[in-house]
């Protein structure tokens, strides 16, 4: 297996995020956990992934604080995987990927599900990026600028 280059120290926040969950299997595991799958066998049945690869991805997601292992909800001796707050924070990214695919896929009629509001049963609105004053922004309306320097306390010399 080819060793992946770490992007953890990259100055780009997108590269840093991809370092945490950047392969498709990990995102699909997070998707499955978001819809309630918790057990190794449930992930395996959903994804059709080899046991060793699934085990490695689950272990990495636990190590990175995306998932945590908890005692089985049915009281059995098994462990289950649940999303942490850090893992639940990935949900808008999954929605953005889903909505992009729904808009630009060559065969959107083949997409099996739609995302709906659980209480109202209505499709969710497309995600949008808003300015501080409420305007909808696209890429042409934004730019990058350097982050202000963080002031660091000087260490007292001993």
mmCIF file of C-alpha atoms in Angstrom:
data_model
loop_
_atom_site.group_PDB
_atom_site.id
_atom_site.type_symbol
_atom_site.label_atom_id
_atom_site.label_comp_id
_atom_site.label_asym_id
_atom_site.label_seq_id
_atom_site.Cartn_x
_atom_site.Cartn_y
_atom_site.Cartn_z
ATOM 1 C CA UNK A 1 0.000 0.000 0.000
ATOM 2 C CA UNK A 2 1.285 3.467 -0.869
ATOM 3 C CA UNK A 3 1.891 5.687 2.144
ATOM 4 C CA UNK A 4 -0.184 8.837 2.044
ATOM 5 C CA UNK A 5 1.481 12.234 2.405
ATOM 6 C CA UNK A 6 0.295 14.037 5.529
ATOM 7 C CA UNK A 7 -1.291 17.422 5.005
ATOM 8 C CA UNK A 8 -1.723 18.078 8.738
ATOM 9 C CA UNK A 9 0.855 20.886 8.779
ATOM 10 C CA UNK A 10 -0.295 22.535 5.561
ATOM 11 C CA UNK A 11 -1.255 26.221 5.794
ATOM 12 C CA UNK A 12 -4.469 25.569 3.796
ATOM 13 C CA UNK A 13 -7.509 24.653 5.925
ATOM 14 C CA UNK A 14 -8.963 22.535 3.085
ATOM 15 C CA UNK A 15 -5.775 20.449 2.932
ATOM 16 C CA UNK A 16 -5.840 20.040 6.732
ATOM 17 C CA UNK A 17 -9.457 18.848 6.629
ATOM 18 C CA UNK A 18 -8.650 16.370 3.867
ATOM 19 C CA UNK A 19 -5.836 15.018 6.021
ATOM 20 C CA UNK A 20 -8.426 14.056 8.636
ATOM 21 C CA UNK A 21 -11.141 12.518 6.437
ATOM 22 C CA UNK A 22 -9.923 12.834 2.863
ATOM 23 C CA UNK A 23 -10.456 9.370 1.431
ATOM 24 C CA UNK A 24 -13.851 8.364 0.126
ATOM 25 C CA UNK A 25 -14.205 5.331 2.391
ATOM 26 C CA UNK A 26 -13.843 7.503 5.472
ATOM 27 C CA UNK A 27 -16.447 9.973 4.215
ATOM 28 C CA UNK A 28 -18.820 7.104 3.442
ATOM 29 C CA UNK A 29 -18.289 5.687 6.944
ATOM 30 C CA UNK A 30 -19.075 9.132 8.368
ATOM 31 C CA UNK A 31 -22.171 9.299 6.113
ATOM 32 C CA UNK A 32 -23.319 5.918 7.424
ATOM 33 C CA UNK A 33 -22.697 6.943 11.037
ATOM 34 C CA UNK A 34 -24.706 10.129 10.382
ATOM 35 C CA UNK A 35 -27.732 8.061 9.383
ATOM 36 C CA UNK A 36 -27.490 5.785 12.407
ATOM 37 C CA UNK A 37 -25.182 2.902 11.561
ATOM 38 C CA UNK A 38 -23.090 2.012 14.599
ATOM 39 C CA UNK A 39 -21.716 -1.510 14.304
ATOM 40 C CA UNK A 40 -18.827 -2.867 12.299
ATOM 41 C CA UNK A 41 -21.128 -5.324 10.514
ATOM 42 C CA UNK A 42 -23.556 -2.542 9.568
ATOM 43 C CA UNK A 43 -20.755 -0.519 7.996
ATOM 44 C CA UNK A 44 -19.436 -3.578 6.200
ATOM 45 C CA UNK A 45 -22.851 -4.550 4.836
ATOM 46 C CA UNK A 46 -23.515 -1.012 3.636
ATOM 47 C CA UNK A 47 -20.121 -0.392 2.050
ATOM 48 C CA UNK A 48 -19.029 -3.865 0.931
ATOM 49 C CA UNK A 49 -15.560 -3.006 2.169
ATOM 50 C CA UNK A 50 -12.966 -5.631 3.077
ATOM 51 C CA UNK A 51 -12.787 -6.189 6.843
ATOM 52 C CA UNK A 52 -9.152 -5.127 7.133
ATOM 53 C CA UNK A 53 -9.690 -1.885 5.214
ATOM 54 C CA UNK A 54 -12.846 -1.074 7.191
ATOM 55 C CA UNK A 55 -11.066 -1.808 10.462
ATOM 56 C CA UNK A 56 -8.177 0.479 9.485
ATOM 57 C CA UNK A 57 -10.514 3.330 8.478
ATOM 58 C CA UNK A 58 -12.595 3.002 11.653
ATOM 59 C CA UNK A 59 -9.435 2.955 13.773
ATOM 60 C CA UNK A 60 -8.124 6.091 12.028
ATOM 61 C CA UNK A 61 -11.447 7.904 12.499
ATOM 62 C CA UNK A 62 -11.386 7.036 16.208
ATOM 63 C CA UNK A 63 -7.756 8.179 16.524
ATOM 64 C CA UNK A 64 -8.611 11.475 14.825
ATOM 65 C CA UNK A 65 -11.556 12.099 17.140
ATOM 66 C CA UNK A 66 -14.250 11.765 14.452
ATOM 67 C CA UNK A 67 -15.773 8.599 15.943
ATOM 68 C CA UNK A 68 -15.642 7.140 19.425
ATOM 69 C CA UNK A 69 -16.296 3.633 20.629
ATOM 70 C CA UNK A 70 -19.041 3.129 23.171
ATOM 71 C CA UNK A 71 -20.631 0.059 24.767
ATOM 72 C CA UNK A 72 -23.327 -1.490 22.593
ATOM 73 C CA UNK A 73 -26.736 0.093 23.040
ATOM 74 C CA UNK A 74 -28.344 -3.350 23.415
ATOM 75 C CA UNK A 75 -26.228 -4.227 26.457
ATOM 76 C CA UNK A 76 -24.225 -6.891 24.640
ATOM 77 C CA UNK A 77 -20.452 -7.194 24.931
ATOM 78 C CA UNK A 78 -19.949 -5.471 21.557
ATOM 79 C CA UNK A 79 -18.682 -1.950 20.984
ATOM 80 C CA UNK A 80 -20.352 0.545 18.690
ATOM 81 C CA UNK A 81 -19.035 3.547 16.797
ATOM 82 C CA UNK A 82 -20.707 6.924 17.271
ATOM 83 C CA UNK A 83 -19.876 10.336 15.908
ATOM 84 C CA UNK A 84 -18.220 12.808 18.237
ATOM 85 C CA UNK A 85 -19.067 16.524 18.045
ATOM 86 C CA UNK A 86 -16.083 16.833 15.683
ATOM 87 C CA UNK A 87 -17.578 14.066 13.535
ATOM 88 C CA UNK A 88 -21.060 15.592 13.564
ATOM 89 C CA UNK A 89 -19.437 18.817 12.329
ATOM 90 C CA UNK A 90 -18.759 17.060 9.013
ATOM 91 C CA UNK A 91 -22.489 16.825 8.230
ATOM 92 C CA UNK A 92 -22.670 20.138 6.301
ATOM 93 C CA UNK A 93 -19.758 18.942 4.145
ATOM 94 C CA UNK A 94 -21.663 15.756 3.316
ATOM 95 C CA UNK A 95 -24.760 17.804 2.485
ATOM 96 C CA UNK A 96 -22.712 20.097 0.217
ATOM 97 C CA UNK A 97 -21.259 17.073 -1.614
ATOM 98 C CA UNK A 98 -24.722 15.550 -1.941
ATOM 99 C CA UNK A 99 -26.274 18.738 -3.268
ATOM 100 C CA UNK A 100 -23.418 19.242 -5.736
ATOM 101 C CA UNK A 101 -23.993 15.710 -7.051
ATOM 102 C CA UNK A 102 -27.757 16.220 -7.261
ATOM 103 C CA UNK A 103 -27.180 19.342 -9.349
ATOM 104 C CA UNK A 104 -24.377 18.191 -11.640
ATOM 105 C CA UNK A 105 -24.619 14.403 -11.868
ATOM 106 C CA UNK A 106 -25.210 13.169 -15.417
ATOM 107 C CA UNK A 107 -28.022 10.878 -14.203
ATOM 108 C CA UNK A 108 -29.632 12.483 -11.136
ATOM 109 C CA UNK A 109 -32.699 10.262 -11.572
ATOM 110 C CA UNK A 110 -30.509 7.345 -10.451
ATOM 111 C CA UNK A 111 -29.900 8.948 -7.044
ATOM 112 C CA UNK A 112 -31.938 6.802 -4.659
ATOM 113 C CA UNK A 113 -32.767 9.292 -1.916
ATOM 114 C CA UNK A 114 -33.503 12.930 -1.196
ATOM 115 C CA UNK A 115 -32.571 14.785 1.970
ATOM 116 C CA UNK A 116 -35.642 16.017 3.842
ATOM 117 C CA UNK A 117 -36.421 17.810 7.072
ATOM 118 C CA UNK A 118 -37.353 15.011 9.494
ATOM 119 C CA UNK A 119 -40.181 17.016 11.131
ATOM 120 C CA UNK A 120 -41.786 18.496 8.005
ATOM 121 C CA UNK A 121 -40.896 15.860 5.396
ATOM 122 C CA UNK A 122 -39.899 18.599 2.939
ATOM 123 C CA UNK A 123 -36.605 18.680 0.976
ATOM 124 C CA UNK A 124 -33.927 20.824 2.582
ATOM 125 C CA UNK A 125 -32.882 24.054 0.887
ATOM 126 C CA UNK A 126 -29.614 24.209 -0.991
ATOM 127 C CA UNK A 127 -26.723 25.293 1.204
ATOM 128 C CA UNK A 128 -25.541 28.824 0.608
ATOM 129 C CA UNK A 129 -22.688 31.015 1.789
ATOM 130 C CA UNK A 130 -23.769 34.336 3.276
ATOM 131 C CA UNK A 131 -21.884 37.576 3.862
ATOM 132 C CA UNK A 132 -21.996 39.287 7.247
ATOM 133 C CA UNK A 133 -24.827 41.497 5.901
ATOM 134 C CA UNK A 134 -26.860 38.538 4.571
ATOM 135 C CA UNK A 135 -25.969 38.590 0.854
ATOM 136 C CA UNK A 136 -25.568 35.184 -0.844
ATOM 137 C CA UNK A 137 -21.951 34.829 -2.000
ATOM 138 C CA UNK A 138 -20.259 32.713 -4.636
ATOM 139 C CA UNK A 139 -16.543 32.178 -5.303
ATOM 140 C CA UNK A 140 -16.230 35.406 -7.323
ATOM 141 C CA UNK A 141 -17.522 37.363 -4.320
ATOM 142 C CA UNK A 142 -14.814 36.092 -1.978
ATOM 143 C CA UNK A 143 -11.049 36.324 -1.654
ATOM 144 C CA UNK A 144 -8.376 35.097 0.722
ATOM 145 C CA UNK A 145 -6.242 37.341 2.853
ATOM 146 C CA UNK A 146 -3.628 36.565 5.478
ATOM 147 C CA UNK A 147 -4.888 35.751 8.932
ATOM 148 C CA UNK A 148 -3.900 38.406 11.474
ATOM 149 C CA UNK A 149 -0.839 37.376 13.448
ATOM 150 C CA UNK A 150 -1.591 35.817 16.795
ATOM 151 C CA UNK A 151 0.143 37.610 19.625
ATOM 152 C CA UNK A 152 2.126 35.159 21.652
ATOM 153 C CA UNK A 153 3.038 35.682 25.258
ATOM 154 C CA UNK A 154 6.769 35.866 25.802
ATOM 155 C CA UNK A 155 8.162 33.182 27.993
ATOM 156 C CA UNK A 156 9.929 34.413 31.055
ATOM 157 C CA UNK A 157 13.572 33.478 30.978
ATOM 158 C CA UNK A 158 14.560 31.307 33.877
#
